[in-house]
Amino acid sequence: MLSFESDYTVGAHEKILNRMQEMNLVQQKGYGADVICESAKKRIREACECEEAQIHFLVGGTQTNSIVIASCLERYEGVVAAQTGHVSVHEAGAIEYTGHKVLELPGHDGKVDAGELSGFLKTFWEDGNHEHMVFPGMVYISLPTEYGTLYSLEELKKISEVCKSYDIPLYLDGARLGYGLMSKGTDVTLPDLARYCDVFYIGGTKVGALFGEAVVFTKKNMPKHFMTMVKQQGGLLAKGWLLGLQFDTLFTDNLYYEISKNAIDMAELIKSEFRKKGYEFFIDSPTNQQFFIMENEAIERLKSKVAFSLWEPYDENRTIVRFVTSWATEKEDIEELRRFL
Amino acid sequence: MLSFESDYTVGAHEKILNRMQEMNLVQQKGYGADVICESAKKRIREACECEEAQIHFLVGGTQTNSIVIASCLERYEGVVAAQTGHVSVHEAGAIEYTGHKVLELPGHDGKVDAGELSGFLKTFWEDGNHEHMVFPGMVYISLPTEYGTLYSLEELKKISEVCKSYDIPLYLDGARLGYGLMSKGTDVTLPDLARYCDVFYIGGTKVGALFGEAVVFTKKNMPKHFMTMVKQQGGLLAKGWLLGLQFDTLFTDNLYYEISKNAIDMAELIKSEFRKKGYEFFIDSPTNQQFFIMENEAIERLKSKVAFSLWEPYDENRTIVRFVTSWATEKEDIEELRRFL
Amino acid sequence: MLSFESDYTVGAHEKILNRMQEMNLVQQKGYGADVICESAKKRIREACECEEAQIHFLVGGTQTNSIVIASCLERYEGVVAAQTGHVSVHEAGAIEYTGHKVLELPGHDGKVDAGELSGFLKTFWEDGNHEHMVFPGMVYISLPTEYGTLYSLEELKKISEVCKSYDIPLYLDGARLGYGLMSKGTDVTLPDLARYCDVFYIGGTKVGALFGEAVVFTKKNMPKHFMTMVKQQGGLLAKGWLLGLQFDTLFTDNLYYEISKNAIDMAELIKSEFRKKGYEFFIDSPTNQQFFIMENEAIERLKSKVAFSLWEPYDENRTIVRFVTSWATEKEDIEELRRFL
Amino acid sequence: MLSFESDYTVGAHEKILNRMQEMNLVQQKGYGADVICESAKKRIREACECEEAQIHFLVGGTQTNSIVIASCLERYEGVVAAQTGHVSVHEAGAIEYTGHKVLELPGHDGKVDAGELSGFLKTFWEDGNHEHMVFPGMVYISLPTEYGTLYSLEELKKISEVCKSYDIPLYLDGARLGYGLMSKGTDVTLPDLARYCDVFYIGGTKVGALFGEAVVFTKKNMPKHFMTMVKQQGGLLAKGWLLGLQFDTLFTDNLYYEISKNAIDMAELIKSEFRKKGYEFFIDSPTNQQFFIMENEAIERLKSKVAFSLWEPYDENRTIVRFVTSWATEKEDIEELRRFL
């Protein structure tokens, strides 16, 4: 069935699979100590324009968030995030399982506001009782956010400055990073992330890979014995070269950007179709996730023809629905969708 | 210096110290297996009108919250609490340290609203993605709340019903329980708590004891091997009889109620003095914690004469201050305070 | 370079890669709810002759051990294992990270002895102080063990009986299970494991897959909300069908057994070569890991020609070395090795 | 009944109780920020001849071990201890509950051997795979040990040197410290502990206090925000001055030493009585815990007259029993015991 349910419903870009075939029986060192990982790291450092970047490949998003956060925080610290952040609501308490609190700020279409962040940190440090509280030890943001929205470069810089002034690292969840970077009109680039974030990850699972996320520590700040902590949390892949191979391919000849752009183009087509049919937009998202407000009856009808997500109830008769495109979405899919709208 | 800073600034009721002297060299079994604990448990069961109550004595409030919550929850569950709840903000992440999330609801003068709780639980269970989220596994409320406010019997019943309908236990933090039960006009009694809560604790530290909290499981629901988990969290007191002795004394001849009433009477006097002087009340608290809005200049002046807490900024020139009475506050203290206002 | 370093240095059986190519762009449900996983589960249930088996696919071995153990144990329980067990020594404390102790028994060439296990459990339960100790809540064994050795059916039955008599589950780590089941002379079969273990996993990473382990709960005993706990520990793969596809292929037409047999045949050839050359065997392993005692000088010479593992010092001049074969080892590799010995 | 069951069956030295009476209604700052704690810390620094010592008072032994170890270790580290160490066997997994492994060494009458420790650490660091293992991050010893034995100054120095050479802290559990320091013939003093240990605690619960242990960090190495971590683990006592008062009293006029000496004198009398009656000694302990081998029949008879502990079975007909004296044991008790032997 035609599906816009998510951006992780199919496999990988064919170049990745082909290369896997090629390399399949070549002996590699275990746990990411292989030459393919080295090559991939080099390419990512170049793409980030950050020579000192330290890179580690992990398998999935929740795993990455949990490992990065729990290995960077002191045990008396928590991570600050929007109430709607993935780490706050959709990771089954993975952060808390490692002993750390998620300190929630209001979410504005998924985004943290630099002013509110600054106020929160100021209030904490001025509170005479703060030794009885969880110390804010990291700030978590996502780009694109869970609502498909983007931080402008100015917003990113401001958040980064707040973090710097309180001496806590800024961590950016880039599960769908390619779609953010290729969004029309964004003024944020990969080197900007390397400049303003202390650590971020480049999502592979949702952007052309079978699986895999590339964690980038940008300030020579990878925690000591990071690999041991990855193992301790069950995230060390024996055949780490499989991760390296995927990122090496994605960061060759701009593949990551090109396939990301496809998702944006397809999302624009979807927006245009929904606009034509008069659907109400819940958020005007500039990336590959689109949120519309639909009559429940219309949903019932559409559901048998095309897969998509029910996001949350809007009112008694209407629901917010999500349509997602990906690197693999084709124009024909949109045309088919159009016929059902 | 005259102090209304908190209700834990002095020792214990003299009857407790005298009994400690008496029993000091009598051999007792360790870890709470002694006859004094047995007697104290019996008295508490009677005061609760709950024959099947299972009781365990612990040392302090945060310890109690952390042990009760972490031993009742499944590992994929979190505890629902008001954003202002002690477990949410003032326990240094003790709950998260045990691996569990505090799922925050809005606080209304410190209280959880039954309707909002019900809505939260409904939304969780109806969310098709809830297997990716933290399951609500317990509800935490405090009585009195951190703002000195009280649940009416009707409110308590409603929250209890919501919990029952979703089959999750209701836990009540009674760090200042005596002051809640002796508040003028409250319609909640100790047997009511035993009836409507699945587990609660009777605070000793702030109500006449040197230290100690009595945890009461009301439905034969004390977790299996609870003592082992208390030990595992470092909360098992070798000389457990010291806890038993204090509660045995407090629950003899209504001592707990009588000394609690003193704090209420003294709080009423303070309210009357502040009202006379025209101070603005932040909350009209019916218990032993009183919150006023004071000019920062006035605070500066008063601070040198009497100890009290700065709660939080109210606006640029004014601050919310807290004055607390206790079982040990005397009329003379209030008179002295009056002269400084 | 010629390598006998481990059984996870190359990719996957070609049938797996070919099928990945085929299925690459077919839309699948996320998180293992897809039809390929269903098919793989069915095949595994059949191979286990256990209709009620509940199966979940995970990515790697340490992850699997950590998730299975931490989701089966009560929080006051630990897992009993040999001192040499993978969970005891080579998982960076992954079990302890989840809050649980590994209760160590002596290892006999990697194996737990049923009599010692029984004695340990008896001593625990008879100890009047056991409420102050970690409760044994699960028994962990591996097959083959970390030393390549095997339990006989009789040994397995005895351990299983001890577990049953103390009402604790038996968990078997089958990271290299295929090599154990195909070992010449073993009398243990997959259905035996389903009969005598409460939970075990069938290793894919080391036996023909790119990655992946199939956890099998044999007694309708999969913990409630297991998937949520997998997510909580960061082990839930978005494209779960990749795991299903690999096991579906491995359990079609006996592929898993056939390729496992190759590793055994190759290991026998290695043993024969080493025997001919007069090397001393550290353990006479019947599976794909072979341990020899080598002069340090000989090691230096050999090391430049062929990769293998230094296991541990034997005495001042000699070291225990490990040579490992796999599903992908070829006769030519052995011949090449022979020339270097 | 006459009891030699443990050293925590009665209350506190009368000077402590009297001072509690005196100070009962004096207002004190909360959480240990009071003047009595300051005074106690000063006295302990003097007794340790260690001006830079940083001191924190906690309530009980398991709590202290768990908080000190979990706040000093990095998350990828474990604590090295004898297999018989209290943290290894009798704390219900409190260390593991905080996420850390206890790395067990053989116990020699309860003691760690410096040579074996050194070998263990060397092996770890030389193991090419140690990034996959738990890093040894602290060494735990007890004085007296769980078997009443003592380290000589020479032994202590050697262990300390091993720790220093591997740059890991040495932690000494002094639950019964007074009894060790007052043992006839020991050449270890409190200043020696301050010199050779990085952190240790002076036990109060078993040596004259109602409860309480004084943690001493000797090298300006108290972890940053230690108090917050104490709170996070539920160990922060609201009325911290109760702990200060007890240690202030114990370290005034050598009270701690004097009362400890009594326990040693009484233990010597017990040894003499048992020797006279021809009982076999399991260990020739120089401190307040005595271990004898008794016929099970004799135990049955004696048990009705006097309380003591069954330690562990010795053989089919005999059991190791433990008799413990304390600061409160009186000569009359020994005479009564003599009549029953």
Tab-separated table of C-alpha atoms in Angstrom, chain B residues 1-14 17-18 20-31 59-60 62-63 66 70 86 90-95 97-100 204-211 228-229 231-239 241-242 307 327-328 330 333, chain D residues 1-14 17-18 20-31 59-60 62-63 66 70 86 90-95 97-100 204-211 228-229 231-239 241-242 307 327-328 330 333:
chain	number	residue	atom	x	y	z
B	1	MET	CA	17.708	33.794	66.555
B	2	LEU	CA	13.962	33.608	66.262
B	3	SER	CA	13.262	31.249	63.390
B	4	PHE	CA	10.309	30.372	61.212
B	5	GLU	CA	12.547	28.936	58.550
B	6	SER	CA	11.285	25.402	58.647
B	7	ASP	CA	9.643	22.757	60.778
B	8	TYR	CA	12.812	20.727	61.217
B	9	THR	CA	15.103	23.097	63.058
B	10	VAL	CA	14.844	21.573	66.529
B	11	GLY	CA	14.916	18.076	68.025
B	12	ALA	CA	12.013	15.967	69.254
B	13	HIS	CA	9.129	16.098	71.661
B	14	GLU	CA	10.448	15.558	75.191
B	17	LEU	CA	13.807	11.825	74.296
B	18	ASN	CA	12.788	10.627	77.728
B	20	MET	CA	15.047	6.968	74.498
B	21	GLN	CA	16.861	7.509	77.769
B	22	GLU	CA	14.773	4.795	79.400
B	23	MET	CA	15.242	2.237	76.677
B	24	ASN	CA	18.815	3.128	75.834
B	25	LEU	CA	20.514	0.041	77.201
B	26	VAL	CA	17.774	-2.489	76.605
B	27	GLN	CA	18.859	-5.053	74.014
B	28	GLN	CA	16.774	-4.923	70.856
B	29	LYS	CA	16.658	-6.975	67.705
B	30	GLY	CA	18.144	-5.217	64.708
B	31	TYR	CA	16.599	-3.777	61.544
B	59	VAL	CA	14.551	7.743	58.150
B	60	GLY	CA	13.723	10.699	55.895
B	62	THR	CA	13.370	11.867	50.065
B	63	GLN	CA	14.567	8.414	51.064
B	66	SER	CA	12.591	7.157	46.427
B	70	ALA	CA	11.150	2.563	43.019
B	86	HIS	CA	8.708	17.468	45.952
B	90	HIS	CA	13.458	19.168	45.259
B	91	GLU	CA	14.910	15.705	45.574
B	92	ALA	CA	18.000	16.104	43.406
B	93	GLY	CA	16.670	13.608	40.887
B	94	ALA	CA	16.325	10.803	43.439
B	95	ILE	CA	13.471	9.210	41.503
B	97	TYR	CA	18.403	7.937	39.895
B	98	THR	CA	16.390	4.756	40.395
B	99	GLY	CA	15.584	4.700	36.678
B	100	HIS	CA	12.076	6.133	36.713
B	204	GLY	CA	7.834	12.252	61.806
B	205	THR	CA	10.866	14.418	61.003
B	206	LYS	CA	8.743	17.560	60.736
B	207	VAL	CA	6.170	16.572	63.337
B	208	GLY	CA	7.767	15.896	66.705
B	209	ALA	CA	10.361	13.226	65.958
B	210	LEU	CA	14.123	13.542	65.651
B	211	PHE	CA	13.729	11.822	62.322
B	228	THR	CA	15.759	-6.070	50.844
B	229	MET	CA	15.003	-3.161	48.568
B	231	LYS	CA	18.671	-2.156	52.209
B	232	GLN	CA	19.588	-1.986	48.520
B	233	GLN	CA	18.837	1.729	48.581
B	234	GLY	CA	20.776	2.236	51.801
B	235	GLY	CA	17.702	2.993	53.894
B	236	LEU	CA	17.742	0.150	56.414
B	237	LEU	CA	18.505	1.466	59.914
B	238	ALA	CA	20.471	-0.990	62.075
B	239	LYS	CA	18.758	0.261	65.229
B	241	TRP	CA	13.773	0.394	67.198
B	242	LEU	CA	14.712	4.087	67.349
B	307	ALA	CA	14.887	33.619	60.056
B	327	TRP	CA	4.905	21.422	66.999
B	328	ALA	CA	7.579	23.351	68.954
B	330	GLU	CA	5.508	28.913	71.175
B	333	ASP	CA	7.793	33.360	69.359
D	1	MET	CA	18.308	-12.077	77.354
D	2	LEU	CA	22.056	-11.935	77.496
D	3	SER	CA	23.204	-11.057	73.990
D	4	PHE	CA	26.450	-11.161	72.057
D	5	GLU	CA	24.619	-11.105	68.777
D	6	SER	CA	25.994	-7.864	67.470
D	7	ASP	CA	27.425	-4.494	68.402
D	8	TYR	CA	24.310	-2.594	67.492
D	9	THR	CA	21.709	-3.961	69.884
D	10	VAL	CA	21.578	-1.041	72.318
D	11	GLY	CA	21.439	2.761	72.096
D	12	ALA	CA	24.194	5.287	72.599
D	13	HIS	CA	26.725	6.327	75.168
D	14	GLU	CA	24.982	8.335	77.887
D	17	LEU	CA	21.891	11.181	74.989
D	18	ASN	CA	22.496	13.804	77.640
D	20	MET	CA	20.789	15.568	72.848
D	21	GLN	CA	18.552	16.496	75.779
D	22	GLU	CA	20.482	19.716	76.288
D	23	MET	CA	20.452	20.783	72.656
D	24	ASN	CA	16.989	19.505	71.850
D	25	LEU	CA	15.210	22.820	71.487
D	26	VAL	CA	18.084	24.904	70.174
D	27	GLN	CA	17.425	26.018	66.597
D	28	GLN	CA	19.905	24.564	64.134
D	29	LYS	CA	20.488	25.011	60.442
D	30	GLY	CA	19.355	22.047	58.365
D	31	TYR	CA	21.262	19.401	56.402
D	59	VAL	CA	23.384	7.634	58.770
D	60	GLY	CA	24.413	4.007	58.199
D	62	THR	CA	25.477	0.392	53.591
D	63	GLN	CA	24.261	3.883	52.803
D	66	SER	CA	26.873	3.013	48.382
D	70	ALA	CA	28.891	5.642	43.509
D	86	HIS	CA	30.462	-6.327	53.054
D	90	HIS	CA	25.770	-8.278	52.573
D	91	GLU	CA	24.409	-5.084	51.128
D	92	ALA	CA	21.622	-6.498	48.973
D	93	GLY	CA	23.338	-5.339	45.807
D	94	ALA	CA	23.440	-1.686	46.869
D	95	ILE	CA	26.566	-1.041	44.798
D	97	TYR	CA	21.935	-0.758	42.192
D	98	THR	CA	23.960	2.373	41.483
D	99	GLY	CA	25.236	0.792	38.249
D	100	HIS	CA	28.670	-0.368	39.376
D	204	GLY	CA	29.437	5.433	64.892
D	205	THR	CA	26.457	3.048	64.752
D	206	LYS	CA	28.483	0.170	66.187
D	207	VAL	CA	30.725	2.283	68.397
D	208	GLY	CA	28.735	4.344	70.862
D	209	ALA	CA	26.347	6.328	68.682
D	210	LEU	CA	22.652	5.791	68.062
D	211	PHE	CA	23.542	5.870	64.395
D	228	THR	CA	23.565	16.724	46.014
D	229	MET	CA	24.532	13.128	45.382
D	231	LYS	CA	20.379	13.743	48.575
D	232	GLN	CA	19.955	11.930	45.259
D	233	GLN	CA	20.559	8.642	47.063
D	234	GLY	CA	18.197	9.571	49.898
D	235	GLY	CA	20.955	9.912	52.497
D	236	LEU	CA	20.682	13.576	53.454
D	237	LEU	CA	19.425	13.923	57.029
D	238	ALA	CA	17.267	17.015	57.603
D	239	LYS	CA	18.514	17.354	61.184
D	241	TRP	CA	23.196	18.258	63.640
D	242	LEU	CA	22.132	14.988	65.284
D	307	ALA	CA	21.959	-14.713	71.876
D	327	TRP	CA	31.354	-0.407	73.952
D	328	ALA	CA	28.398	-1.349	76.170
D	330	GLU	CA	29.939	-5.304	80.873
D	333	ASP	CA	27.784	-10.166	80.936
